[in-house]
Coordinates of C-alpha atoms and ligand atoms in Angstrom, one line a residue:
X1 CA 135.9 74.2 22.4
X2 CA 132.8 73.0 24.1
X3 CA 134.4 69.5 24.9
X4 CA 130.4 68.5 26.4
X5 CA 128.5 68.2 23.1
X6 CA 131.2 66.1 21.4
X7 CA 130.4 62.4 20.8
X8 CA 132.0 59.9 22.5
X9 CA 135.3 58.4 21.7
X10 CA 135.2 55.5 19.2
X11 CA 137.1 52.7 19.5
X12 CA 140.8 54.1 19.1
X13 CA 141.8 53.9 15.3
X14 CA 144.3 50.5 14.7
X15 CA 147.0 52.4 12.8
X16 CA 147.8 56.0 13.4
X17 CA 145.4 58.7 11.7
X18 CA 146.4 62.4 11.3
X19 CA 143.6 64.8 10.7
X20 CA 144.5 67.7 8.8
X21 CA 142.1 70.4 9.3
X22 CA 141.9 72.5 5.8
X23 CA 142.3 71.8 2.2
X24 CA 144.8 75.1 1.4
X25 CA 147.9 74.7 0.1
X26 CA 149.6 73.7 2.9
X27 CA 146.9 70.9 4.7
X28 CA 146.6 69.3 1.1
X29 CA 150.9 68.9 1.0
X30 CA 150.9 67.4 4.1
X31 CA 148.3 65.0 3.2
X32 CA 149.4 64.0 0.0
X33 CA 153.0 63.3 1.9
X34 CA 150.8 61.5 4.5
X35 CA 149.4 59.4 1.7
X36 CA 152.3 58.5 -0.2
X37 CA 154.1 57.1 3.0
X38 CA 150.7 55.0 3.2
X39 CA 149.4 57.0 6.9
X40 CA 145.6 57.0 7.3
X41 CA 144.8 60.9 6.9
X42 CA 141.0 62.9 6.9
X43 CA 141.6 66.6 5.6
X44 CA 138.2 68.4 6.6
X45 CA 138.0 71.7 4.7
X46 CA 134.4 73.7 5.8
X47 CA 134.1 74.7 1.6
X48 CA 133.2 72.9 -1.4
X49 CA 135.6 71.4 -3.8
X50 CA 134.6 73.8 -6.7
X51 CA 135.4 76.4 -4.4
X52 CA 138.9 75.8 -3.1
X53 CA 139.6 75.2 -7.0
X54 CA 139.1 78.4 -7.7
X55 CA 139.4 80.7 -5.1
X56 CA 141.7 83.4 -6.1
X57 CA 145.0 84.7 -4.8
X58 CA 148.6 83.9 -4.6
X59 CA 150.4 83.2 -8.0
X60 CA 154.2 83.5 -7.1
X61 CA 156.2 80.3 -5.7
X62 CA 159.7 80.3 -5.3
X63 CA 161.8 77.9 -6.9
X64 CA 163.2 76.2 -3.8
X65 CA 159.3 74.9 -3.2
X66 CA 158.9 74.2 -6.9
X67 CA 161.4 71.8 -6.3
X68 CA 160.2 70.3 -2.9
X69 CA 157.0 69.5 -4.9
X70 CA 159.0 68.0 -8.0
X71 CA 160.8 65.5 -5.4
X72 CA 157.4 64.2 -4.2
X73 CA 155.6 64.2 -7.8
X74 CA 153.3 67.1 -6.9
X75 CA 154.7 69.5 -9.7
X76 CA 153.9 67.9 -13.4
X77 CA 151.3 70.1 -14.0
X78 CA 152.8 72.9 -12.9
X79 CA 156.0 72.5 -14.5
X80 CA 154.7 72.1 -17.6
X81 CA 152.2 75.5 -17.9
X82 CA 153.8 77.9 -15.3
X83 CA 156.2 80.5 -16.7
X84 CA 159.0 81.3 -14.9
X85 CA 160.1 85.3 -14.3
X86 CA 163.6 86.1 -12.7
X87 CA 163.1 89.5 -12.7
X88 CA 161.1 92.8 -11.0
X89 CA 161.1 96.2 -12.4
X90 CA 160.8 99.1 -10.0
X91 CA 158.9 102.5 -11.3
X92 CA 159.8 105.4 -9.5
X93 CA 160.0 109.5 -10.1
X94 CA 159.0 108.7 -13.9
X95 CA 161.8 106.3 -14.6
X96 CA 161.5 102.4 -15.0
X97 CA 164.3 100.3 -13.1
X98 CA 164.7 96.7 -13.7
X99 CA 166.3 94.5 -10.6
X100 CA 167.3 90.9 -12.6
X101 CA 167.2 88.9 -9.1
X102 CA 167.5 86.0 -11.0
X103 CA 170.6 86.4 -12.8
X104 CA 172.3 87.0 -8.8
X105 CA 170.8 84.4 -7.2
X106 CA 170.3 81.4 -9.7
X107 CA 166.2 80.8 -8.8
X108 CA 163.4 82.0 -10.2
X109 CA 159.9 82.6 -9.2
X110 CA 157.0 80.1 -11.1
X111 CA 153.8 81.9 -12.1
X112 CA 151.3 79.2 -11.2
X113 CA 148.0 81.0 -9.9
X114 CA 146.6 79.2 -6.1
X115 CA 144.0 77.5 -7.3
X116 CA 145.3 75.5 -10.1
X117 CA 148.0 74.4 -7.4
X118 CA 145.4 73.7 -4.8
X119 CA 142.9 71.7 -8.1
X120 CA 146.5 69.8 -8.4
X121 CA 147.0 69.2 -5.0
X122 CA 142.9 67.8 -4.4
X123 CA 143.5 65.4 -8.1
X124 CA 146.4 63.7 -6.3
X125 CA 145.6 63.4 -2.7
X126 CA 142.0 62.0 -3.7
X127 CA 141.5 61.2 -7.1
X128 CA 144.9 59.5 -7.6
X129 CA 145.5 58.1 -4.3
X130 CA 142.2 57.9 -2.6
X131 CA 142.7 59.9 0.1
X132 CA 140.0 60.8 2.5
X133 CA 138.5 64.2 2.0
X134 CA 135.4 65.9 3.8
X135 CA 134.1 69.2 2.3
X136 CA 131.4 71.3 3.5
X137 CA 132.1 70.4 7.2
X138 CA 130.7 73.0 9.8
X139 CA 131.7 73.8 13.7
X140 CA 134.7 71.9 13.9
X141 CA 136.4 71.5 17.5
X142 CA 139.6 70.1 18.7
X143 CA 139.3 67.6 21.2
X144 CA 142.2 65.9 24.1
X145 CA 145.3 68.0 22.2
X146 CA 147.4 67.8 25.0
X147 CA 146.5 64.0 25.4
X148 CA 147.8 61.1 23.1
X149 CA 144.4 60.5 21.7
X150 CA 143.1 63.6 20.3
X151 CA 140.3 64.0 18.0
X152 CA 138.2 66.1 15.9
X153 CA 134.4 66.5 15.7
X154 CA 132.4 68.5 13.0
X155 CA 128.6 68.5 11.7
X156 CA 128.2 66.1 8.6
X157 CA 126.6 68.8 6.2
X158 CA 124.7 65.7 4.9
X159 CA 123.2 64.5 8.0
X160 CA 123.8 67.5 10.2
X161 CA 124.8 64.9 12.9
X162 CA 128.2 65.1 14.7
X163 CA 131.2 63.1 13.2
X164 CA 133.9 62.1 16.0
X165 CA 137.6 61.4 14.5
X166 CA 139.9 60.1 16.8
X167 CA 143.9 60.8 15.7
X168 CA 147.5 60.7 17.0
X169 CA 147.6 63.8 15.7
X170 CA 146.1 67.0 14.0
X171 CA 147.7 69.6 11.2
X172 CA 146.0 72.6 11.8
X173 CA 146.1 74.1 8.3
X174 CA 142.6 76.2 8.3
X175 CA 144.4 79.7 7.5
X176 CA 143.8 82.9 8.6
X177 CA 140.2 82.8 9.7
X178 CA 140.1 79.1 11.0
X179 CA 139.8 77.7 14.4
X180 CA 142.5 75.1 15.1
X181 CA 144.8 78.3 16.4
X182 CA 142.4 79.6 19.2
X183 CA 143.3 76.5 20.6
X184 CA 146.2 77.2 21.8
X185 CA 145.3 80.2 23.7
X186 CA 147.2 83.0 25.0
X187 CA 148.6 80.8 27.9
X188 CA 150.4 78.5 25.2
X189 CA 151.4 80.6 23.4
X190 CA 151.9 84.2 22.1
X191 CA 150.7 86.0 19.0
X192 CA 153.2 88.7 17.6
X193 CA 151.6 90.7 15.2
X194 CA 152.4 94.1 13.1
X195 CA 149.9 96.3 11.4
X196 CA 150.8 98.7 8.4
X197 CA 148.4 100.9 8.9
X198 CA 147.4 101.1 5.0
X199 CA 145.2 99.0 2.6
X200 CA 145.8 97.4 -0.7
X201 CA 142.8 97.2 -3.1
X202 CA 143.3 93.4 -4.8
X203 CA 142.1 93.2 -8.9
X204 CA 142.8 90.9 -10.7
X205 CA 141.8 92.0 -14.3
X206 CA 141.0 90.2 -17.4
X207 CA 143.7 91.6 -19.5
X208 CA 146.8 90.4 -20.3
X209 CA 149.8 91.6 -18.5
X210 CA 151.2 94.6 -19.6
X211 CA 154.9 93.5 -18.5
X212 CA 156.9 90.6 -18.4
X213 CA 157.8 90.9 -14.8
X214 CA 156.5 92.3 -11.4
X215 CA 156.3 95.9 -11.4
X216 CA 156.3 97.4 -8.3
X217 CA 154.7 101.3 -8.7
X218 CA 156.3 103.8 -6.1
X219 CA 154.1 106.9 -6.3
X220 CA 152.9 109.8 -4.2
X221 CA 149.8 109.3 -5.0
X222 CA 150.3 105.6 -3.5
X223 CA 151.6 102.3 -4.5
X224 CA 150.8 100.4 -7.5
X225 CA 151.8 96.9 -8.3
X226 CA 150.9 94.8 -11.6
X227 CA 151.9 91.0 -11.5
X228 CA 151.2 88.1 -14.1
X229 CA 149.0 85.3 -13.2
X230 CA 148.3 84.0 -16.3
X231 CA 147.9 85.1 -20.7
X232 CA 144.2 86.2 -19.8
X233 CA 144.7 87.2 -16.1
X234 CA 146.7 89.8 -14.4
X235 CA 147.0 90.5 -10.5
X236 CA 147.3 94.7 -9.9
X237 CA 147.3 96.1 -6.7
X238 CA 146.4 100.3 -5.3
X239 CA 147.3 101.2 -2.5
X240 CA 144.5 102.6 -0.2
X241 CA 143.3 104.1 3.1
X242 CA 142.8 100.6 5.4
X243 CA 139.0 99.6 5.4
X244 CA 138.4 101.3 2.3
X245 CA 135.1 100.2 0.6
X246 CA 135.7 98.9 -2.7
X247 CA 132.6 99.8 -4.4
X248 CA 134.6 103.4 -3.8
X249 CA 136.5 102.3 -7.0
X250 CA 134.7 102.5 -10.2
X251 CA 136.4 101.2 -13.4
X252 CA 137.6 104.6 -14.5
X253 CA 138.8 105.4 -11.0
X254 CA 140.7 102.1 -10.6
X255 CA 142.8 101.9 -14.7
X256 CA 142.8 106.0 -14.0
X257 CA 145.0 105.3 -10.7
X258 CA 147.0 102.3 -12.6
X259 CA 148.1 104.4 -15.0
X260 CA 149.3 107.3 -13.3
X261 CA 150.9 105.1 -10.4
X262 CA 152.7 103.0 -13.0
X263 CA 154.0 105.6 -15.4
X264 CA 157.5 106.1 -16.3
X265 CA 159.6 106.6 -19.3
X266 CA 159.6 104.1 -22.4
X267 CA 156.5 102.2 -20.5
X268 CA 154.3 101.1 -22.9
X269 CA 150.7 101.8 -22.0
X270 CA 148.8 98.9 -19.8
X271 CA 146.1 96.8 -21.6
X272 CA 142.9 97.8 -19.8
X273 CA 140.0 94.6 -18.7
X274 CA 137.4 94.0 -16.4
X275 CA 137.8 93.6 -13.1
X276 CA 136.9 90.1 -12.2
X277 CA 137.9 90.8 -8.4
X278 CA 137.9 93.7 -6.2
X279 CA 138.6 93.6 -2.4
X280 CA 140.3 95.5 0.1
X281 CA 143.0 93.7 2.6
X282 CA 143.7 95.6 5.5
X283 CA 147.9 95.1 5.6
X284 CA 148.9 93.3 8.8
X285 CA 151.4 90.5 10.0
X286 CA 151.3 87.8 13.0
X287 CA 153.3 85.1 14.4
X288 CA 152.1 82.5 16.6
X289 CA 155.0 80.9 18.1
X290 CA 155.4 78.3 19.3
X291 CA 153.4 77.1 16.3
X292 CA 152.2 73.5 18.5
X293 CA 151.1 72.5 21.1
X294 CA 150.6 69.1 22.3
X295 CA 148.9 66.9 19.5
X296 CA 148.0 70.0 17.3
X297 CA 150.6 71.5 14.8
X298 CA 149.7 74.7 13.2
X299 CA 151.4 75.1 9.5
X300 CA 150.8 78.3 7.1
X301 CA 148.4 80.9 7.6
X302 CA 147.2 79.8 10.5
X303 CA 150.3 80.1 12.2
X304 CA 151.5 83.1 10.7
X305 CA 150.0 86.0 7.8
X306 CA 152.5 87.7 5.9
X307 CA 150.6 90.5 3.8
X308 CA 151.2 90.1 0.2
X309 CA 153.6 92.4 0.1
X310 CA 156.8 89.9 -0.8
X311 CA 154.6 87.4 -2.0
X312 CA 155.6 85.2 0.5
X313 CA 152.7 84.2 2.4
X314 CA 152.0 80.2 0.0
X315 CA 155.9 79.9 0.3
X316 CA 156.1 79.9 4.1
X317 CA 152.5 78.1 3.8
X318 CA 154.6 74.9 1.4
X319 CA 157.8 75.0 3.6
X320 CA 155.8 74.5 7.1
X321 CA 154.2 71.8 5.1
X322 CA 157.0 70.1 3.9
X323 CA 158.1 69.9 7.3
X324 CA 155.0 68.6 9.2
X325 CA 154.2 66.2 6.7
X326 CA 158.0 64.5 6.8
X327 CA 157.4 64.7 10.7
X328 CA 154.1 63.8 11.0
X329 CA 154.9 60.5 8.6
X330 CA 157.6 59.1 10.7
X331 CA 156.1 59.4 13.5
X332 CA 153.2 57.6 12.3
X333 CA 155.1 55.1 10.7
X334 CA 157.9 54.3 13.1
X335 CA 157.5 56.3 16.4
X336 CA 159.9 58.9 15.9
X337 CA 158.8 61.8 17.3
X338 CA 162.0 63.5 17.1
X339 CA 161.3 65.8 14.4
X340 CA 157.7 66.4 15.7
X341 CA 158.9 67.9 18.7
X342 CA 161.3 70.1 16.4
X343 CA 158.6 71.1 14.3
X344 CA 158.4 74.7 15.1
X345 CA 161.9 75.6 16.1
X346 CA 162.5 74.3 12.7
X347 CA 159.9 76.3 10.9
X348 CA 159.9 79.5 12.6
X349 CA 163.5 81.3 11.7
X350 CA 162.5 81.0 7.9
X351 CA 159.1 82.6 9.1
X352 CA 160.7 85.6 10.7
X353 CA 163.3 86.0 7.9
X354 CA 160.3 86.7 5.3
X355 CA 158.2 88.4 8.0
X356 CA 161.4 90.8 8.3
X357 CA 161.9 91.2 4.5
X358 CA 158.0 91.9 4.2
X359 CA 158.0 94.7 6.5
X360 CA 161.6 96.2 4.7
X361 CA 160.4 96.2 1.8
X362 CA 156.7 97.9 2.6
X363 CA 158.5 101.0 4.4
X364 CA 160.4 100.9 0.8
X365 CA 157.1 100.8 -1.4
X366 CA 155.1 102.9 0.8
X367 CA 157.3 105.7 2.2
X368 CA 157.0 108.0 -1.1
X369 CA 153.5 108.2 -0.2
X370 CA 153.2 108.1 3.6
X371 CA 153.2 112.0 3.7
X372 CA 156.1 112.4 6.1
X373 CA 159.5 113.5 4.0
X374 CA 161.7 111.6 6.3
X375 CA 160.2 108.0 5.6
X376 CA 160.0 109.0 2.1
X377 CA 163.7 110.1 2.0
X378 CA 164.9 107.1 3.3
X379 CA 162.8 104.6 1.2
X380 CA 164.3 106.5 -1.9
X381 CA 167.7 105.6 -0.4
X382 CA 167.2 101.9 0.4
X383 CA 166.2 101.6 -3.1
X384 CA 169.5 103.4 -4.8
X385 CA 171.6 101.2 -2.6
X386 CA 170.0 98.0 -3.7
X387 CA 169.9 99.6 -7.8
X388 CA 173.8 100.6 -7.1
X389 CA 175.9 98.5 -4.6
X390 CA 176.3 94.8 -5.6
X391 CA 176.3 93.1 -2.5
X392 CA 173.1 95.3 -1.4
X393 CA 171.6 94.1 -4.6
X394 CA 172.8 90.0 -4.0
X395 CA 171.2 90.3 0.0
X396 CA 168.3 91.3 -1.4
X397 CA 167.7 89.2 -4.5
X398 CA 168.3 86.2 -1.9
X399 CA 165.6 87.6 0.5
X400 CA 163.1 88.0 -2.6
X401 CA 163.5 84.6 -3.8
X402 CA 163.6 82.6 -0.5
X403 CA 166.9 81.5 -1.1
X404 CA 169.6 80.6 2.4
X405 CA 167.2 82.0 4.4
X406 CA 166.4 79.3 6.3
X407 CA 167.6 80.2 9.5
Ligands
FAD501 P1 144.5 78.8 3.1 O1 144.9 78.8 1.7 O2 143.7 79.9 3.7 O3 143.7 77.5 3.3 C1 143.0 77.2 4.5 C2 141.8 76.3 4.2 O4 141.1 76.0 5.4 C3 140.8 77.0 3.3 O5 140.4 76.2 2.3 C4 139.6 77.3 4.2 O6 138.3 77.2 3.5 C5 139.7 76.1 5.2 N1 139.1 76.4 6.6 C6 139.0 77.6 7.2 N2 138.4 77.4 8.4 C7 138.2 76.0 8.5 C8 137.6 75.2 9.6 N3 137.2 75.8 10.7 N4 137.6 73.9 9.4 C9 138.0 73.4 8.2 N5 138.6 74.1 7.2 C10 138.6 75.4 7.4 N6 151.3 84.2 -1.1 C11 152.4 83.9 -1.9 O7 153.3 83.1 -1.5 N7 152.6 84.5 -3.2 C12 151.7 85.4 -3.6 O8 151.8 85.9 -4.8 C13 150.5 85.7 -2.8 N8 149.5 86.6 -3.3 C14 148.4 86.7 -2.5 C15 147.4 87.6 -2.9 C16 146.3 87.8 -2.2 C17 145.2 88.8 -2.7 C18 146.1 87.1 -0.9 C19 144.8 87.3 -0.1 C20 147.1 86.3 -0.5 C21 148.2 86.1 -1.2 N9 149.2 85.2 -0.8 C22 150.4 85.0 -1.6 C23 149.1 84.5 0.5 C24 148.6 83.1 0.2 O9 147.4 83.1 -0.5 C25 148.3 82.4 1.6 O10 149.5 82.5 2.4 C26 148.0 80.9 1.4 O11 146.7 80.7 0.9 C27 148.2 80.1 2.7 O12 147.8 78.8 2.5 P2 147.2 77.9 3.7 O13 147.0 76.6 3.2 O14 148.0 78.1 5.0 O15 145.8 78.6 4.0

């Protein structure tokens, strides 16, 4: 924030700009919704292009934001190759127990890894519509947010000078580890945040999966979770002590765990690969709220982190997207403001619904294996009630596909 070594303002910018500050999946929607209502728009992302194209991670959108996408002509690509699953299978004392959360609440889930959304997103915003796009930036700093002529500065990894971009407003969109959040500081606002207390060891392997659903792994031993991403690629998860080094997980170690965890009768065995990535997230959840402040409107991970747990975290990252780019586009093209300055009242009740369900549905995966018999005994009876009552079954096939949750 050191407002002294910034460069002057420029003359200020004839038609509104918005600068959206990272190239994830939620600054490239609001630019390409910027774009296509013809507002001027710089996204600066601090990586390259190759490497937001394939950096690895989320691979489950509802079909609510599948749709949202459709509508604006962001989804050909991914209509066309992602396969669509509608159901999760449970394993749990050695038996197998499918939950067709589908068939009760008519959506689906779209199996379309991150980056080939985010390679689609980049082809339309710049290669189709020319949109303004700055990679490799360093040290970028908010400038004037609670003025009507904010701005953004960076260092030009070309020149290594400092770049000044004046705006009407900024979409901070930089994620978990970015910068545009600091800014609002604990006086504006307040940070909510819950730690699990355990960690998740993240392969992905190059094996096929071994199921045609989600399987979620509910062990003793610790969780176990093995989701599609793509014929060649499949996304497993171990449970495992928070910080854990992952070098502490040979080969044999990891498929060894796998196996046991995601046992159960009339299983087949799972196809075995190498492990293309291995890292260890420590499982935690915040909330900034309110998500803006002045000129600068947080949207996705910056403004919240739900741990992969419901696979919800790109989902909440598209819907505040959706959102801010509607906003930001009528207020650049006719004034109104009024659904800016609802922006995140509108956002955050969807937010806390999924932050909610996340946190339900870890104390159900991980009590077996917490070592104290009471958690265990009551994750083992939220999961009978949702296998046996109906309308426990319904509530929570709507909260796993995102669907009325909205407020
Ligand atoms: P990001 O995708 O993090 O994008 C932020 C961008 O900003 C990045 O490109 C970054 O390089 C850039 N940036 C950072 N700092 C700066 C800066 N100072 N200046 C400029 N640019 C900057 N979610 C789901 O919905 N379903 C899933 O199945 C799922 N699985 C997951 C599995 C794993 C292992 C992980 C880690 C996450 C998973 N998620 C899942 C969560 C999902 O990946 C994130 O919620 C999503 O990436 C958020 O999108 P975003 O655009 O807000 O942020």
């Amino acid at each position: 924030m050191n407002l002294a070594s910034a460069p002057e303002p420029s003359a200020p910018p004839r038609r509104p700009r918005v600068v959206v500050v990272g190239a994830g999946p939620a600054g490239l929607t609001v630019a390409n919704i910027l774009r296509a209502a013809s507002v001027d728009c710089v996204v600066l992302e601090t990586e390259s292009r190759e490497f937001i194209e394939q950096r690895p991670r989320a691979g489950f959108i509802e079909e609510w934001a599948v749709r949202a996408l459709q509508q604006r002509g962001l989804a050909d690509r991914l209509l066309t190759h992602a396969q669509t699953h509608g159901a999760c299978e449970f394993r749990w004392a050695g038996e197998r127990h499918r939950f067709a959360y589908g068939e009760l609440s008519g959506d689906r889930h779209f199996v379309y890894p991150q980056p080939l959304l985010v390679t689609d997103l980049v082809r339309a915003y710049a290669d189709r519509a020319g949109g303004d796009i700055r990679f490799g930036v360093r040290d970028v700093e908010l400038h004037g947010i609670d003025t009507d002529r904010p701005a953004v500065s960076y260092t030009d990894p070309a020149t290594d000078e400092r770049v000044r971009v004046d705006c009407a407003a900024i979409a901070g969109c930089d994620g978990a580890r970015g910068v545009t959040r600091t800014y609002l500081g604990t006086e504006r606002a307040t940070t909510a945040r819950h730690d699990y207390g355990i960690g998740w060891l993240a392969l992905l392997a190059e094996a096929p999966p071994s199921s045609d659903c989600v399987v979620f792994g509910i062990h003793p031993r610790g969780f176990a979770a093995h989701m599609a991403r793509s014929p060649e690629v499949t996304r497993y998860y171990l449970e495992c002590p928070p910080g854990d080094d992952p070098e502490n997980w040979s080969h044999e170690r990891v498929w060894s765990e796998l196996h046991t965890r995601l046992a159960a009768a009339g299983t087949p065995p799972l196809t075995e690969g190498r492990l293309i990535e291995k890292r260890v997230l420590d499982m935690h959840n915040y909330v900034v709220e309110p998500m803006s402040y002045g000129r600068l409107y947080l949207a996705g991970d910056a403004a919240h982190l739900a741990a992969p747990i419901a696979a919800k975290g790109m989902n909440l990252a598209l819907h505040d997207a959706l959102l801010l780019g509607d906003a930001l586009a009528a207020y650049c093209a006719q004034g109104d403001g009024s659904d800016l300055s609802g922006y995140s009242e509108a956002c955050l009740p969807r937010v806390w619904q999924y932050q909610e369900f996340s946190q339900w549905l870890s104390e159900l995966l991980h009590g077996t294996s917490s070592g104290d018999p009471f958690k265990a005994g009551t994750a083992g009876a939220r999961l009978r009630r949702i296998l046996r009552s109906p309308a426990a079954a319904a509530a929570f096939a709507e909260l796993y596909i995102g669907k009325g949750v909205g407020n």
